[in-house]
PDB file of C-alpha atoms in Angstrom:
ATOM      1  CA  MET P  30     156.486 134.897 121.084  1.00  0.00           C
ATOM      2  CA  THR P  31     158.450 133.001 118.482  1.00  0.00           C
ATOM      3  CA  SER P  32     157.005 130.548 116.001  1.00  0.00           C
ATOM      4  CA  THR P  33     158.642 127.692 117.913  1.00  0.00           C
ATOM      5  CA  ASP P  34     156.834 128.723 121.105  1.00  0.00           C
ATOM      6  CA  GLN P  35     153.546 128.976 119.232  1.00  0.00           C
ATOM      7  CA  ALA P  36     154.029 125.535 117.707  1.00  0.00           C
ATOM      8  CA  ALA P  37     154.858 124.093 121.126  1.00  0.00           C
ATOM      9  CA  THR P  38     151.712 125.676 122.593  1.00  0.00           C
ATOM     10  CA  VAL P  39     149.560 124.256 119.788  1.00  0.00           C
ATOM     11  CA  ILE P  40     151.093 120.799 120.174  1.00  0.00           C
ATOM     12  CA  GLU P  41     150.544 120.906 123.934  1.00  0.00           C
ATOM     13  CA  ALA P  42     146.895 121.842 123.420  1.00  0.00           C
ATOM     14  CA  LEU P  43     146.442 118.995 120.943  1.00  0.00           C
ATOM     15  CA  ILE P  44     147.977 116.502 123.357  1.00  0.00           C
ATOM     16  CA  GLU P  45     145.662 117.665 126.155  1.00  0.00           C
ATOM     17  CA  GLU P  46     142.653 117.305 123.860  1.00  0.00           C
ATOM     18  CA  GLN P  47     143.703 113.802 122.819  1.00  0.00           C
ATOM     19  CA  GLU P  48     144.162 112.763 126.460  1.00  0.00           C
ATOM     20  CA  TYR P  49     140.704 114.105 127.314  1.00  0.00           C
ATOM     21  CA  ASP P  50     139.166 112.225 124.376  1.00  0.00           C
ATOM     22  CA  LEU P  51     140.916 109.030 125.434  1.00  0.00           C
ATOM     23  CA  VAL P  52     139.617 109.270 129.008  1.00  0.00           C
ATOM     24  CA  GLN P  53     136.124 110.018 127.708  1.00  0.00           C
ATOM     25  CA  SER P  54     136.188 106.982 125.411  1.00  0.00           C
ATOM     26  CA  TYR P  55     137.328 104.772 128.319  1.00  0.00           C
ATOM     27  CA  CYS P  56     134.439 106.035 130.455  1.00  0.00           C
ATOM     28  CA  ILE P  57     131.864 105.415 127.735  1.00  0.00           C
ATOM     29  CA  THR P  58     133.252 101.956 127.017  1.00  0.00           C
ATOM     30  CA  SER P  59     133.221 100.972 130.690  1.00  0.00           C
ATOM     31  CA  THR P  60     129.639 102.221 131.007  1.00  0.00           C
ATOM     32  CA  VAL P  61     128.523 100.118 128.035  1.00  0.00           C
ATOM     33  CA  VAL P  62     130.309  97.055 129.411  1.00  0.00           C
ATOM     34  CA  LEU P  63     128.732  97.459 132.856  1.00  0.00           C
ATOM     35  CA  LEU P  64     125.248  97.950 131.392  1.00  0.00           C
ATOM     36  CA  ALA P  65     125.655  94.952 129.091  1.00  0.00           C
ATOM     37  CA  TYR P  66     126.889  92.843 132.007  1.00  0.00           C
ATOM     38  CA  HIS P  67     123.887  93.887 134.088  1.00  0.00           C
ATOM     39  CA  HIS P  68     121.487  93.064 131.260  1.00  0.00           C
ATOM     40  CA  LEU P  69     123.067  89.664 130.692  1.00  0.00           C
ATOM     41  CA  THR P  70     123.032  88.706 134.366  1.00  0.00           C
ATOM     42  CA  THR P  71     119.408  89.730 134.895  1.00  0.00           C
ATOM     43  CA  VAL P  72     117.903  88.480 131.632  1.00  0.00           C
ATOM     44  CA  ASP P  73     116.409  85.442 133.394  1.00  0.00           C
ATOM     45  CA  LEU P  74     114.464  87.684 135.776  1.00  0.00           C
ATOM     46  CA  GLU P  75     113.339  89.873 132.910  1.00  0.00           C
ATOM     47  CA  VAL P  76     111.994  86.879 131.011  1.00  0.00           C
ATOM     48  CA  GLU P  77     110.250  85.536 134.091  1.00  0.00           C
ATOM     49  CA  TYR P  78     108.560  88.757 135.217  1.00  0.00           C
ATOM     50  CA  PHE P  79     108.007  90.704 132.010  1.00  0.00           C
ATOM     51  CA  TRP P  80     108.173  88.653 128.823  1.00  0.00           C
ATOM     52  CA  LYS P  81     106.160  85.693 130.105  1.00  0.00           C
ATOM     53  CA  ARG P  82     103.420  88.043 131.278  1.00  0.00           C
ATOM     54  CA  VAL P  83     103.110  89.701 127.901  1.00  0.00           C
ATOM     55  CA  CYS P  84     103.256  86.405 126.040  1.00  0.00           C
ATOM     56  CA  THR P  85     100.535  84.803 128.179  1.00  0.00           C
ATOM     57  CA  GLN P  86      98.240  87.825 128.576  1.00  0.00           C
ATOM     58  CA  GLY P  87      98.701  89.375 125.155  1.00  0.00           C
ATOM     59  CA  ARG P  88      97.994  93.101 124.951  1.00  0.00           C
ATOM     60  CA  LYS P  89      96.644  93.148 128.526  1.00  0.00           C
ATOM     61  CA  GLY P  90     100.117  92.315 129.809  1.00  0.00           C
ATOM     62  CA  ALA P  91     101.703  95.272 128.028  1.00  0.00           C
ATOM     63  CA  THR P  92     101.036  98.043 130.541  1.00  0.00           C
ATOM     64  CA  TRP P  93     102.583 101.492 130.853  1.00  0.00           C
ATOM     65  CA  ALA P  94     104.856 100.165 133.585  1.00  0.00           C
ATOM     66  CA  TRP P  95     106.052  97.448 131.232  1.00  0.00           C
ATOM     67  CA  ALA P  96     106.745 100.005 128.479  1.00  0.00           C
ATOM     68  CA  LEU P  97     108.609 102.275 130.907  1.00  0.00           C
ATOM     69  CA  PHE P  98     110.687  99.341 132.099  1.00  0.00           C
ATOM     70  CA  LEU P  99     111.740  98.474 128.559  1.00  0.00           C
ATOM     71  CA  ALA P 100     112.492 102.099 127.712  1.00  0.00           C
ATOM     72  CA  ASN P 101     114.547 102.529 130.871  1.00  0.00           C
ATOM     73  CA  ARG P 102     116.383  99.270 130.361  1.00  0.00           C
ATOM     74  CA  TYR P 103     117.233  99.429 126.684  1.00  0.00           C
ATOM     75  CA  LEU P 104     117.247 103.069 125.567  1.00  0.00           C
ATOM     76  CA  SER P 105     120.205 103.900 127.793  1.00  0.00           C
ATOM     77  CA  LEU P 106     122.165 100.953 126.399  1.00  0.00           C
ATOM     78  CA  VAL P 107     121.315 101.905 122.814  1.00  0.00           C
ATOM     79  CA  ASN P 108     122.252 105.522 123.513  1.00  0.00           C
ATOM     80  CA  TYR P 109     125.664 104.637 124.957  1.00  0.00           C
ATOM     81  CA  ILE P 110     126.406 102.196 122.140  1.00  0.00           C
ATOM     82  CA  TYR P 111     125.474 104.868 119.615  1.00  0.00           C
ATOM     83  CA  GLN P 112     127.900 107.314 121.260  1.00  0.00           C
ATOM     84  CA  ALA P 113     130.689 104.771 121.781  1.00  0.00           C
ATOM     85  CA  PRO P 114     133.956 105.657 120.079  1.00  0.00           C
ATOM     86  CA  TRP P 115     134.828 102.126 118.961  1.00  0.00           C
ATOM     87  CA  TRP P 116     135.555 103.064 115.393  1.00  0.00           C
ATOM     88  CA  PRO P 117     138.459 105.161 114.179  1.00  0.00           C
ATOM     89  CA  VAL P 118     137.670 108.721 113.311  1.00  0.00           C
ATOM     90  CA  SER P 119     140.085 110.505 111.056  1.00  0.00           C
ATOM     91  CA  SER P 120     140.805 114.153 111.573  1.00  0.00           C
ATOM     92  CA  ASP P 121     143.048 116.510 109.693  1.00  0.00           C
ATOM     93  CA  ILE P 122     145.375 118.217 112.135  1.00  0.00           C
ATOM     94  CA  THR P 123     147.517 120.976 110.743  1.00  0.00           C
ATOM     95  CA  VAL P 124     150.157 122.742 112.733  1.00  0.00           C
TER      96      VAL P 124
END
């Protein structure tokens, strides 16, 4: 195998990796957008059924179900935002 063939193989592998990373970043971004859209469209129901109860009943309103709801609702959004590739990452690629 000549050095030209090796370089072509390395470049092809790099292109495949970049395409995979691009598709992955699109999937993460679309997930974050869909979750944010869901949270924004259902915030009125959340305020009505969960926040008003806690504000009027104090600590009695904060049950385990309420805590699980908040964890389920917001930890996934925080996790996806934390993993989102919205900032440029530099990498040194040598061929």
